[in-house]
XYZ file of C-alpha atoms in Angstrom:
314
model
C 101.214 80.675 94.811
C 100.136 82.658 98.031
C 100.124 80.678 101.656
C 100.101 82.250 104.864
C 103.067 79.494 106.156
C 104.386 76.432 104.733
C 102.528 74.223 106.447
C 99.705 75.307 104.350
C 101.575 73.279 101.250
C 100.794 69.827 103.528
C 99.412 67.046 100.469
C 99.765 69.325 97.709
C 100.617 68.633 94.430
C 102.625 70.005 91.895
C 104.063 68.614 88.802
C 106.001 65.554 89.646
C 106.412 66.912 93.521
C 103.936 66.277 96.187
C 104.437 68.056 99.613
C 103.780 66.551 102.809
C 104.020 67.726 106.706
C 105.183 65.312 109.095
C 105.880 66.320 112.291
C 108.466 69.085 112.092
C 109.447 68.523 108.586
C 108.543 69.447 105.488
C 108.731 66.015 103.104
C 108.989 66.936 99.194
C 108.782 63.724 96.720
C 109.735 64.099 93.366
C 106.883 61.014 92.259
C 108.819 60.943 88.844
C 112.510 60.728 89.782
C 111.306 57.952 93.105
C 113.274 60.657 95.591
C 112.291 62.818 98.182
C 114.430 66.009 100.332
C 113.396 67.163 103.903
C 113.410 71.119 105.367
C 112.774 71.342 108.982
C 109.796 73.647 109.920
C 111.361 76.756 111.112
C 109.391 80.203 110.997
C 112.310 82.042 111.246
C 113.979 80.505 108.005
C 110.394 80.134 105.920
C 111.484 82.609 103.363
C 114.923 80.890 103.019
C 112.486 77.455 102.403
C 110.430 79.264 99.898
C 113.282 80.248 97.782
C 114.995 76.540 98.209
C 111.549 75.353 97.442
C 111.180 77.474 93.543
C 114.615 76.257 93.209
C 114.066 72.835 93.810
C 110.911 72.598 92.196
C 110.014 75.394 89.458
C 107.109 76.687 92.363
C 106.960 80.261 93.447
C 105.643 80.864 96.689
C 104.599 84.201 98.116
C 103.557 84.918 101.619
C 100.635 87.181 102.008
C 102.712 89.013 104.479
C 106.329 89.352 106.159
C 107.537 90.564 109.455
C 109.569 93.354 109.870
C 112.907 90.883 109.700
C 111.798 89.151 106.932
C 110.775 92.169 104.482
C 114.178 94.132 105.729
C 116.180 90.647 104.820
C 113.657 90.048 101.437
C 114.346 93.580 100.155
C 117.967 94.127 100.617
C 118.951 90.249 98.999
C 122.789 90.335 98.498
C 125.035 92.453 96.590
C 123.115 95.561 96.328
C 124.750 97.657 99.034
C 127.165 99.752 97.236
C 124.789 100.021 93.880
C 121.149 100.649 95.347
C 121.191 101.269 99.629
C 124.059 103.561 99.854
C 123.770 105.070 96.575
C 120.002 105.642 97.686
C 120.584 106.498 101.207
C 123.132 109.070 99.862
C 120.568 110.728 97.817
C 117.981 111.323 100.250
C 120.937 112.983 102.524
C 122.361 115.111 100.283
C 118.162 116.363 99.495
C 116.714 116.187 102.742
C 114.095 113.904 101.242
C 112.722 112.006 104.087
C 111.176 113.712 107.547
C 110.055 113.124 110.653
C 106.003 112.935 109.887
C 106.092 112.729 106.349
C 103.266 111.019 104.788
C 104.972 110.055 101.057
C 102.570 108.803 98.223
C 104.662 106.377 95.756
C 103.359 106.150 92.102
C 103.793 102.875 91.480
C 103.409 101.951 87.837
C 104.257 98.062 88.428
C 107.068 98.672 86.547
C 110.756 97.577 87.844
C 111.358 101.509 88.869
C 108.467 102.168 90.785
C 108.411 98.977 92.934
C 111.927 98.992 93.659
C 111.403 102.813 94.745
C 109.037 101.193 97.148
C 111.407 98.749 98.454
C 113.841 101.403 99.169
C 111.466 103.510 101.158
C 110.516 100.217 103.289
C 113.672 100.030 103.967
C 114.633 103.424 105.270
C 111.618 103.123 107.085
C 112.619 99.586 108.802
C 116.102 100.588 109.608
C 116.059 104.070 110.476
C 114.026 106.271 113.505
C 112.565 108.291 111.165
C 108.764 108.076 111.423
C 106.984 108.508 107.992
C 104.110 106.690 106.297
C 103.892 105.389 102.479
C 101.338 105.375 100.743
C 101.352 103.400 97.281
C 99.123 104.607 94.382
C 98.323 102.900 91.124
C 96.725 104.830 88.441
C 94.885 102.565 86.167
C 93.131 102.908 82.749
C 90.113 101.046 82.912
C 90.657 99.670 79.434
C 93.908 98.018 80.500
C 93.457 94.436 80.642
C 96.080 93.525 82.829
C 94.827 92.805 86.835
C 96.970 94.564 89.494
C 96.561 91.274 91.899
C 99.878 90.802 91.847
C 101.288 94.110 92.876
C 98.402 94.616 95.402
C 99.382 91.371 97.059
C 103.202 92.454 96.942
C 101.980 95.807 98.534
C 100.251 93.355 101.567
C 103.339 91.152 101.912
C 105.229 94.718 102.725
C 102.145 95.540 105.318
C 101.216 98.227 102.848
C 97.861 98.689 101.072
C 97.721 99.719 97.377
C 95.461 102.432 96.361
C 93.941 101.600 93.118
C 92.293 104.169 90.968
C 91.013 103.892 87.587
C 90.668 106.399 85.308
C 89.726 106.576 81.884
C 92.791 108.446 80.211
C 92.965 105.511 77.571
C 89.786 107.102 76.187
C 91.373 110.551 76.078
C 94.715 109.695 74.666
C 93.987 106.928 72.418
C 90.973 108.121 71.277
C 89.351 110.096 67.623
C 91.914 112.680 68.028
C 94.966 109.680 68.524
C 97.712 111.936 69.644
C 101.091 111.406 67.153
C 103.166 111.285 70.497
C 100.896 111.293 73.807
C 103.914 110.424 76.130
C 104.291 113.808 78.231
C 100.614 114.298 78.091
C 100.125 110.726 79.930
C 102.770 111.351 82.147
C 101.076 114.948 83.151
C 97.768 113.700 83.064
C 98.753 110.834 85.518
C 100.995 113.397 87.597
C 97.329 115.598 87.887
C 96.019 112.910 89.237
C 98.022 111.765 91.970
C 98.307 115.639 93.134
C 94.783 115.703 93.418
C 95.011 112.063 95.377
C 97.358 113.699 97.465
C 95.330 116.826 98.293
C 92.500 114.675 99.156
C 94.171 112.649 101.317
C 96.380 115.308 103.345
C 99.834 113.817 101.743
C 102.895 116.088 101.417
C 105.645 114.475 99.310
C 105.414 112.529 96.169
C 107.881 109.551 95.844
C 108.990 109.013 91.936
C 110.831 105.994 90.346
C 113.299 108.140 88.034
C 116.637 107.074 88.272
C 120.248 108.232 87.235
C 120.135 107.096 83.822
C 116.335 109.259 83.658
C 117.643 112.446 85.253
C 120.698 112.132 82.468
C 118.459 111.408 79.314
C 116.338 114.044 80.281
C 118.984 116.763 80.600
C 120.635 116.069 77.128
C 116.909 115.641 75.563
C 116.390 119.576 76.740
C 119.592 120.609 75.304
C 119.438 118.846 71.893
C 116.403 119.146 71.087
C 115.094 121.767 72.996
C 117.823 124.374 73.274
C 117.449 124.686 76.592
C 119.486 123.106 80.276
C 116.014 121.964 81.923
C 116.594 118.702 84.571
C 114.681 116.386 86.330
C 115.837 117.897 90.240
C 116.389 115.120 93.046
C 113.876 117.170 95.127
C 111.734 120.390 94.356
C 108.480 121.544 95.345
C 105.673 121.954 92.988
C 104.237 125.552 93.864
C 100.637 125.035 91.530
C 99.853 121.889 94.146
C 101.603 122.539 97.495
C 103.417 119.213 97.011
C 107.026 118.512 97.318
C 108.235 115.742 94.594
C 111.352 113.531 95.436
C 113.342 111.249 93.373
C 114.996 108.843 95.930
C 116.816 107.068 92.967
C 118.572 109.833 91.849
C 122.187 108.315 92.009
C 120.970 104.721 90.763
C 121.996 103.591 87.351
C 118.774 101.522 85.640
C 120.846 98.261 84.548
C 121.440 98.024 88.301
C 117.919 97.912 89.005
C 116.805 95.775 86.234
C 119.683 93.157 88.129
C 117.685 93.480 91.641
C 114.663 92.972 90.109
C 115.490 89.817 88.444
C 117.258 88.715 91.323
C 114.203 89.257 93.668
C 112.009 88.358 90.982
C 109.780 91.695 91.839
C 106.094 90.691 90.356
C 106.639 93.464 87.465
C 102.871 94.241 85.609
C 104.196 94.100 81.627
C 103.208 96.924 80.203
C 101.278 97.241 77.176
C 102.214 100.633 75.716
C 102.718 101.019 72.402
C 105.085 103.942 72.757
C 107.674 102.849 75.277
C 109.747 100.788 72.831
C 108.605 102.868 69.931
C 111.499 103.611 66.893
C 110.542 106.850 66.759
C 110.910 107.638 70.140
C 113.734 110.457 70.905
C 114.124 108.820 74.704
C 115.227 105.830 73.213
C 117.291 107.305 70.479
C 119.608 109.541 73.495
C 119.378 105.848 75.459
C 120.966 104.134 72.666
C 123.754 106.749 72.619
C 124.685 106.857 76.021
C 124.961 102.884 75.861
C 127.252 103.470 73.358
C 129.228 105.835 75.370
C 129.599 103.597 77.753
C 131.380 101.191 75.845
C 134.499 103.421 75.772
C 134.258 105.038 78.987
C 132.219 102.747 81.768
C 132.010 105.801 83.969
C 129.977 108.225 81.408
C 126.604 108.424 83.271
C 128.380 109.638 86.485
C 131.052 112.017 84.814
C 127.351 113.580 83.007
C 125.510 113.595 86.465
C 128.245 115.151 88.233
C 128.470 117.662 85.751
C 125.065 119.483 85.774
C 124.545 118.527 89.563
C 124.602 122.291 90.069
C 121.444 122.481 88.438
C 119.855 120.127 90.532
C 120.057 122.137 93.174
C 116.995 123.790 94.633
């Protein structure tokens, strides 16, 4: 549920709960159960209330938007220091990602990846001097019957505003001529478009949602199965569109993100893909591995990273 402030919950219903205003305090009766539990109005603990609130009662409440306090306190939750901020503030250091005047598009898929991406630049931008704008961008097939509500609202909350375009790539992908694997052309179709976004709209960098489990799966797919040491780079610039691509997530592991998510409960858009959890798919086949890797030596994704981080290099 959206509300500008909790006073705009005063006589509503819910369930077994109804919420009422009196005075300073924010009355919550469970009708059911015959008891009732009071908050004290305070602005400056509302999001505190609202999580307190979906505990309490099963109700998720979203504000339609955050001050700067609230987002930087929102975004960064507890526990993710060491495993996201650093890791991610690290990455942009060692690559020079981030510059005074930069105006950074983020793809955002709706996916966990490309939203927390956009967390982390809100962040950097909250708590640093650096002055930069970002500029979210959601490529959607027109066919796709899933609304982007959701993640244009979470864009608003952040005091961001979600460029939407539609395109009709379903049609071209999915279409007589079904494509036995259409994965890289999707992903270089959508890439096409956001360049030419960019160009249009006088934007300089390009803000991706790989991560360190991406940049590792992509490295050993080139070797085995193309013969060849090809990476996904931190940071490069893309010559054919006069765009520089960076990959703030570099150094983050995905099971790390998938835990922020949850525990932030980011308003993910489920994707309906046939391909992303296909059996046949050679992504998920080096995924599985690694996993398995991991079981006998926790510290296999970084020991791989660290290895071909000369080739990351510009």
């Amino acid at each position: 549920m959206k509300i500008e402030r909790i006073e705009d919950l005063d006589n509503l219903k819910y369930e077994n709960f109804r919420f009422q205003i009196i005075e300073d305090e924010l009355i919550i009766k469970n009708i059911g159960e015959n008891y009732e539990i009071k908050f004290p109005l305070n602005e400056k603990r509302r999001v505190k209330t609202a999580e307190s609130i979906e505990k309490l009662t099963g109700l998720k409440l979203r504000f339609s938007k955050l001050d700067g306090r609230e987002v930087t306190s929102y975004i960064e939750s507890k526990g993710f220091n060491k495993s996201i901020w650093s890791l991610a503030g690290k990455a942009m250091c060692d690559y020079n990602m981030v510059e005074e005047g930069d105006r950074i598009a983020v793809g955002v898929s709706g996916g966990k990846d490309s939203l927390t991406l956009l967390n982390v630049l809100v962040r950097v931008k909250m708590i640093t001097r650096v002055n930069f704008e970002i500029i979210p961008i959601h490529i959607h097939p027109k066919q796709k019957s899933i609304a982007t509500n959701e993640i244009e609202d979470y864009c608003k909350s952040l005091g961001l505003e979600l460029i939407v375009e539609e395109t009709n790539l379903e049609d071209i992908l999915f279409g007589k001529d079904k494509m036995k694997n259409p994965c890289f052309m999707c992903g270089r179709m959508r890439r096409g478009i956001l360049y030419r976004m960019m160009k249009e709209k006088n934007i300089n960098k390009l803000a991706l949602g790989h991560h360190k489990d991406d940049i590792i799966e992509t490295f050993l797919l080139n070797t085995f199965y193309q013969g060849n040491l090809g990476v996904m780079k931190p940071r490069y610039m893309s010559k054919e569109h006069g765009v520089e691509v960076i990959r703030p997530m570099a150094y983050i592991e995905e099971s790390t993100i998938i835990k922020y998510a949850r525990r932030i409960k980011l308003p993910i858009l489920k994707s309906e893909c046939e391909y992303e959890t296909s059996k046949d798919s050679k992504r998920l086949e080096v995924k599985e591995m690694i996993e398995e890797l991991s079981k006998k030596s926790e510290n296999i994704r970084s020991v791989i990273l660290n290895s071909i981080k000369p080739l990351l290099a510009d």
